[in-house]
XYZ file of C-alpha atoms in Angstrom:
352
model
C 156.180 91.874 176.373
C 159.862 91.507 177.329
C 159.431 87.770 177.849
C 157.721 87.447 174.463
C 160.478 89.489 172.819
C 163.289 87.442 174.385
C 161.579 84.199 173.359
C 161.210 85.342 169.733
C 164.830 86.519 169.615
C 166.023 83.150 170.933
C 163.969 81.315 168.304
C 165.330 83.595 165.587
C 168.940 83.057 166.665
C 168.350 79.305 166.800
C 166.969 79.295 163.255
C 169.877 81.436 162.040
C 172.388 79.090 163.670
C 170.687 76.135 161.959
C 170.966 77.871 158.578
C 174.641 78.697 159.194
C 175.398 75.093 160.144
C 173.538 73.653 157.162
C 175.192 76.042 154.716
C 178.685 75.379 156.060
C 178.526 71.596 155.968
C 176.671 71.555 152.644
C 179.327 73.593 150.840
C 182.244 71.903 152.598
C 181.322 68.369 151.524
C 180.712 69.245 147.869
C 183.187 67.788 145.361
C 185.875 70.093 144.058
C 189.040 71.610 145.462
C 188.713 75.313 146.394
C 192.451 75.770 145.889
C 192.151 74.595 142.286
C 189.213 76.964 141.787
C 191.318 79.852 143.023
C 194.706 79.031 141.505
C 193.632 77.222 138.355
C 195.299 74.095 137.057
C 198.772 75.620 136.840
C 200.149 76.202 140.317
C 203.125 74.956 142.299
C 202.889 72.888 145.454
C 204.219 75.613 147.772
C 201.638 78.138 146.579
C 198.837 75.602 146.973
C 200.025 74.830 150.503
C 200.015 78.522 151.462
C 196.534 79.092 150.023
C 195.233 75.961 151.754
C 196.639 77.245 155.042
C 195.088 80.716 154.538
C 191.663 79.128 153.927
C 192.071 76.783 156.944
C 191.643 73.814 154.600
C 194.537 72.045 156.313
C 192.496 71.818 159.533
C 189.826 69.252 160.531
C 186.258 69.932 159.407
C 184.903 70.664 162.909
C 187.759 73.091 163.609
C 186.943 74.916 160.368
C 183.313 75.033 161.450
C 184.232 76.720 164.749
C 186.475 79.181 162.933
C 183.647 79.936 160.493
C 181.261 80.624 163.389
C 183.867 82.985 164.843
C 184.199 84.763 161.481
C 180.475 85.423 161.013
C 179.733 86.186 164.658
C 179.441 89.894 165.538
C 181.182 89.125 168.856
C 184.673 87.674 169.060
C 187.412 87.057 171.599
C 190.644 88.560 170.305
C 194.047 89.452 171.572
C 194.516 93.155 172.109
C 197.231 93.293 169.505
C 194.797 91.858 166.959
C 192.183 94.373 168.027
C 194.603 97.242 167.517
C 195.810 95.805 164.212
C 192.273 95.695 162.739
C 190.801 98.626 164.657
C 188.589 99.625 161.727
C 186.798 96.260 161.894
C 186.871 95.589 165.639
C 185.636 97.607 168.587
C 186.871 96.559 172.009
C 183.989 95.986 174.429
C 185.362 94.232 177.504
C 188.899 93.262 178.571
C 189.008 89.600 179.589
C 192.650 89.330 180.534
C 195.942 91.079 180.019
C 196.126 89.784 176.453
C 192.510 89.116 175.404
C 189.334 91.137 175.089
C 185.740 90.775 173.917
C 185.366 92.727 170.678
C 182.484 93.781 168.439
C 183.106 93.297 164.730
C 181.473 93.066 161.332
C 180.764 89.466 160.298
C 183.464 88.283 157.930
C 182.155 86.138 155.045
C 185.456 85.443 153.340
C 186.716 86.378 149.891
C 185.385 85.504 146.475
C 187.316 82.748 144.728
C 187.029 84.565 141.408
C 187.485 88.251 142.114
C 189.462 87.953 145.397
C 187.247 90.744 146.820
C 185.594 90.510 150.228
C 182.131 88.940 150.071
C 180.835 91.630 152.443
C 181.724 94.338 149.929
C 180.217 92.484 146.968
C 176.923 91.853 148.783
C 176.751 95.439 150.028
C 176.971 96.666 146.441
C 174.290 94.226 145.207
C 171.793 94.516 148.094
C 170.241 97.907 147.128
C 169.149 96.481 143.760
C 167.318 93.603 145.435
C 165.673 95.872 148.027
C 164.456 98.315 145.358
C 163.077 95.476 143.226
C 161.291 93.842 146.176
C 159.762 97.134 147.361
C 158.603 98.023 143.837
C 157.053 94.566 143.406
C 155.312 94.831 146.780
C 153.908 98.307 146.050
C 152.664 97.136 142.659
C 151.144 93.980 144.150
C 149.471 95.884 146.988
C 147.882 98.606 144.852
C 146.635 96.355 142.040
C 145.690 93.513 144.400
C 143.553 95.722 146.659
C 141.860 97.372 143.669
C 141.065 93.982 142.107
C 139.763 92.695 145.443
C 137.487 95.724 145.885
C 136.179 95.383 142.313
C 135.484 91.666 142.759
C 133.693 92.225 146.088
C 131.507 95.058 144.806
C 130.665 93.120 141.617
C 130.115 89.769 143.322
C 128.586 87.165 141.034
C 129.278 89.091 137.824
C 131.814 88.361 135.114
C 134.168 90.887 136.673
C 134.171 88.896 139.914
C 134.707 85.601 138.069
C 137.502 87.056 135.945
C 139.289 88.515 138.978
C 139.099 85.187 140.828
C 140.332 83.246 137.776
C 143.221 85.684 137.284
C 144.199 85.462 140.955
C 144.150 81.643 140.899
C 146.359 81.682 137.799
C 148.718 84.150 139.475
C 149.027 82.006 142.614
C 149.659 78.858 140.560
C 152.333 80.357 138.310
C 155.924 80.296 139.648
C 157.784 83.589 139.496
C 160.471 82.303 137.118
C 157.830 81.113 134.614
C 155.983 84.422 134.856
C 159.303 86.201 134.351
C 160.095 84.245 131.192
C 156.645 84.894 129.696
C 156.620 88.593 130.609
C 160.166 89.142 129.337
C 159.410 87.442 126.013
C 156.005 89.066 125.409
C 156.525 92.613 126.667
C 160.291 92.914 126.342
C 160.737 91.183 122.982
C 157.524 90.771 120.969
C 155.958 94.086 122.025
C 159.170 96.022 122.600
C 158.345 98.548 119.855
C 155.054 99.378 121.648
C 156.105 99.148 125.309
C 159.642 100.522 124.996
C 160.681 98.059 127.731
C 163.794 95.895 127.558
C 164.113 92.184 128.285
C 167.153 92.798 130.475
C 168.610 95.751 132.313
C 169.288 97.240 135.743
C 168.327 100.387 137.561
C 171.551 102.108 136.545
C 172.827 101.756 132.985
C 175.869 103.104 131.203
C 175.896 104.778 127.815
C 179.124 105.884 126.087
C 177.542 109.258 125.233
C 175.249 109.866 128.227
C 177.382 108.204 130.855
C 175.730 106.558 133.849
C 171.986 107.204 133.952
C 168.891 106.048 135.805
C 166.866 103.551 133.734
C 163.657 103.354 135.768
C 161.832 101.621 132.900
C 163.948 98.510 133.491
C 162.235 98.111 136.862
C 158.715 97.627 135.439
C 158.883 94.092 134.032
C 160.864 92.381 136.844
C 158.732 94.111 139.508
C 155.544 92.940 137.795
C 156.870 89.377 137.396
C 157.959 89.220 141.040
C 154.736 90.768 142.316
C 152.234 88.518 140.487
C 151.867 85.918 143.255
C 151.466 88.351 146.185
C 149.141 90.430 143.998
C 146.856 87.421 143.483
C 146.798 86.539 147.186
C 146.155 90.146 148.231
C 143.263 90.349 145.746
C 141.612 87.228 147.171
C 142.163 88.314 150.779
C 140.748 91.779 150.074
C 137.678 90.324 148.352
C 136.938 87.826 151.152
C 137.531 90.327 153.969
C 135.508 93.072 152.283
C 132.553 90.770 151.621
C 132.575 89.729 155.283
C 132.805 93.354 156.450
C 130.003 94.536 154.162
C 127.639 92.056 155.823
C 128.162 93.532 159.294
C 125.448 95.457 161.160
C 127.346 98.737 161.343
C 127.600 98.796 157.538
C 123.824 98.485 157.261
C 123.524 101.279 159.830
C 125.793 103.475 157.717
C 123.597 102.867 154.672
C 120.494 103.643 156.773
C 121.994 107.015 157.691
C 122.037 107.920 154.012
C 125.774 107.664 153.367
C 126.796 107.046 149.772
C 128.165 103.665 148.706
C 131.612 105.093 148.100
C 131.808 106.549 151.633
C 130.545 103.331 153.186
C 133.036 101.187 151.303
C 136.167 103.338 151.484
C 135.654 105.070 154.835
C 134.003 102.348 156.941
C 134.327 98.902 155.356
C 137.745 98.918 153.695
C 139.869 100.067 156.688
C 138.409 97.259 158.811
C 138.858 94.713 156.032
C 142.556 95.419 155.495
C 143.884 93.695 158.648
C 144.528 90.314 156.962
C 145.898 92.173 153.924
C 148.466 93.991 156.061
C 149.490 90.636 157.543
C 149.983 89.185 154.063
C 151.969 92.227 152.915
C 154.445 91.982 155.790
C 154.986 88.274 155.194
C 155.355 88.615 151.442
C 157.821 91.485 151.733
C 160.268 89.200 153.519
C 159.704 86.485 150.932
C 160.259 88.859 148.015
C 163.493 90.112 149.550
C 164.661 86.530 149.875
C 163.167 84.990 146.750
C 164.033 87.182 143.778
C 166.884 84.956 142.573
C 165.503 83.695 139.276
C 163.592 86.871 138.423
C 166.795 88.901 138.767
C 168.680 86.364 136.656
C 166.031 86.297 133.889
C 165.904 90.094 133.571
C 169.625 90.642 134.151
C 168.811 92.762 137.216
C 171.897 93.496 139.313
C 171.028 92.250 142.778
C 171.827 89.541 145.301
C 169.763 86.964 143.387
C 171.609 87.301 140.086
C 174.886 87.483 141.972
C 174.121 84.161 143.690
C 173.117 82.349 140.503
C 176.260 83.585 138.727
C 178.382 82.492 141.702
C 176.823 79.021 141.647
C 177.587 78.727 137.961
C 181.252 79.563 138.655
C 181.526 77.477 141.883
C 182.302 80.603 143.889
C 181.286 79.001 147.188
C 182.152 81.829 149.645
C 179.961 84.217 147.657
C 177.099 81.698 147.505
C 177.362 81.003 151.235
C 177.393 84.713 152.021
C 174.355 85.336 149.809
C 172.383 82.533 151.449
C 173.248 83.757 154.952
C 172.346 87.352 154.079
C 169.016 86.215 152.615
C 168.247 84.102 155.678
C 169.166 86.983 158.001
C 166.848 89.384 156.138
C 163.984 86.886 156.163
C 164.364 86.119 159.873
C 164.743 89.800 160.810
C 161.636 90.914 158.895
C 159.585 88.119 160.453
C 160.880 89.021 163.909
C 159.892 92.659 163.414
C 156.467 91.535 162.171
C 155.966 89.367 165.278
C 156.881 92.288 167.525
C 154.424 94.585 165.732
C 151.676 91.961 166.035
C 152.343 91.635 169.749
C 152.212 95.411 170.137
C 148.897 95.690 168.303
C 147.278 92.541 169.708
C 148.355 91.528 173.265
C 146.812 88.057 172.763
C 149.714 87.169 170.470
C 152.121 87.365 173.409
C 150.570 84.233 174.913
C 151.850 82.029 172.083
């Protein structure tokens, strides 16, 4: 198990390093001068020189790459005076010499070109919105998907089965941003007087009379739009697995003992049929956390996705780079945890 765990961690770190490298070189060869983005068109030469020096833009590209790796790494070699100077960000781990030490620190993602705030702080404020949206979409997709799969399996060959399959195929084929546009227009605009749901909005809203209040209704439409694809896949997996389980000998034995259909299905067949569904849920949760960009932007939901799209529109490259790295880290971490859980439940996985 330890060998399997170390191998998976190495693979995960290698993938993360590849993402970091790709993101750095991609955003450092794009046209445009970061100093102009920060200072605007009206700035003197001395100020531009100072800003360029602060951003390390006066150094060769490979040197900037090494400095960037040092910034985002949780481990860093620092002089002891630096460690004392930034003691709230660094924790000394091991003295290396009289003047240097190995320190533990928070990854530093730079500062936003537009707001001048640290990217770490901006992402920390936006991340809860994305997590809440992804979890709500996954819960919605799991509940409705399993219920549709059970209905289709129990009514195999009927119009209910055909309709469920057709709806799931349509849900798999439809991109999330297209589903978001349709859902926002139909339920948030055309049927707003009936649904009471808004086209745009976040979890927390501000009213001049009520102040800051929780607007849970704003979560419904974006969660449904984001959860359509996993809902369709979960429905098909549940139907296929349940049909296979219902044909097993022990199910026929349960019926022969006089158990009701509901007990046979929900107590004996369904728990054994949910293994592939659980696998799909764990994989889709990571994807929803990392892939809610356009859904958040369409519904005006305050999260990492909307933040990234807005930053791209304004050429705020440090914020975009930080968002991409955070998304990649979440995706890799969730998949690593899933692999570890698989290996714990099924020892055969450790051989691969």
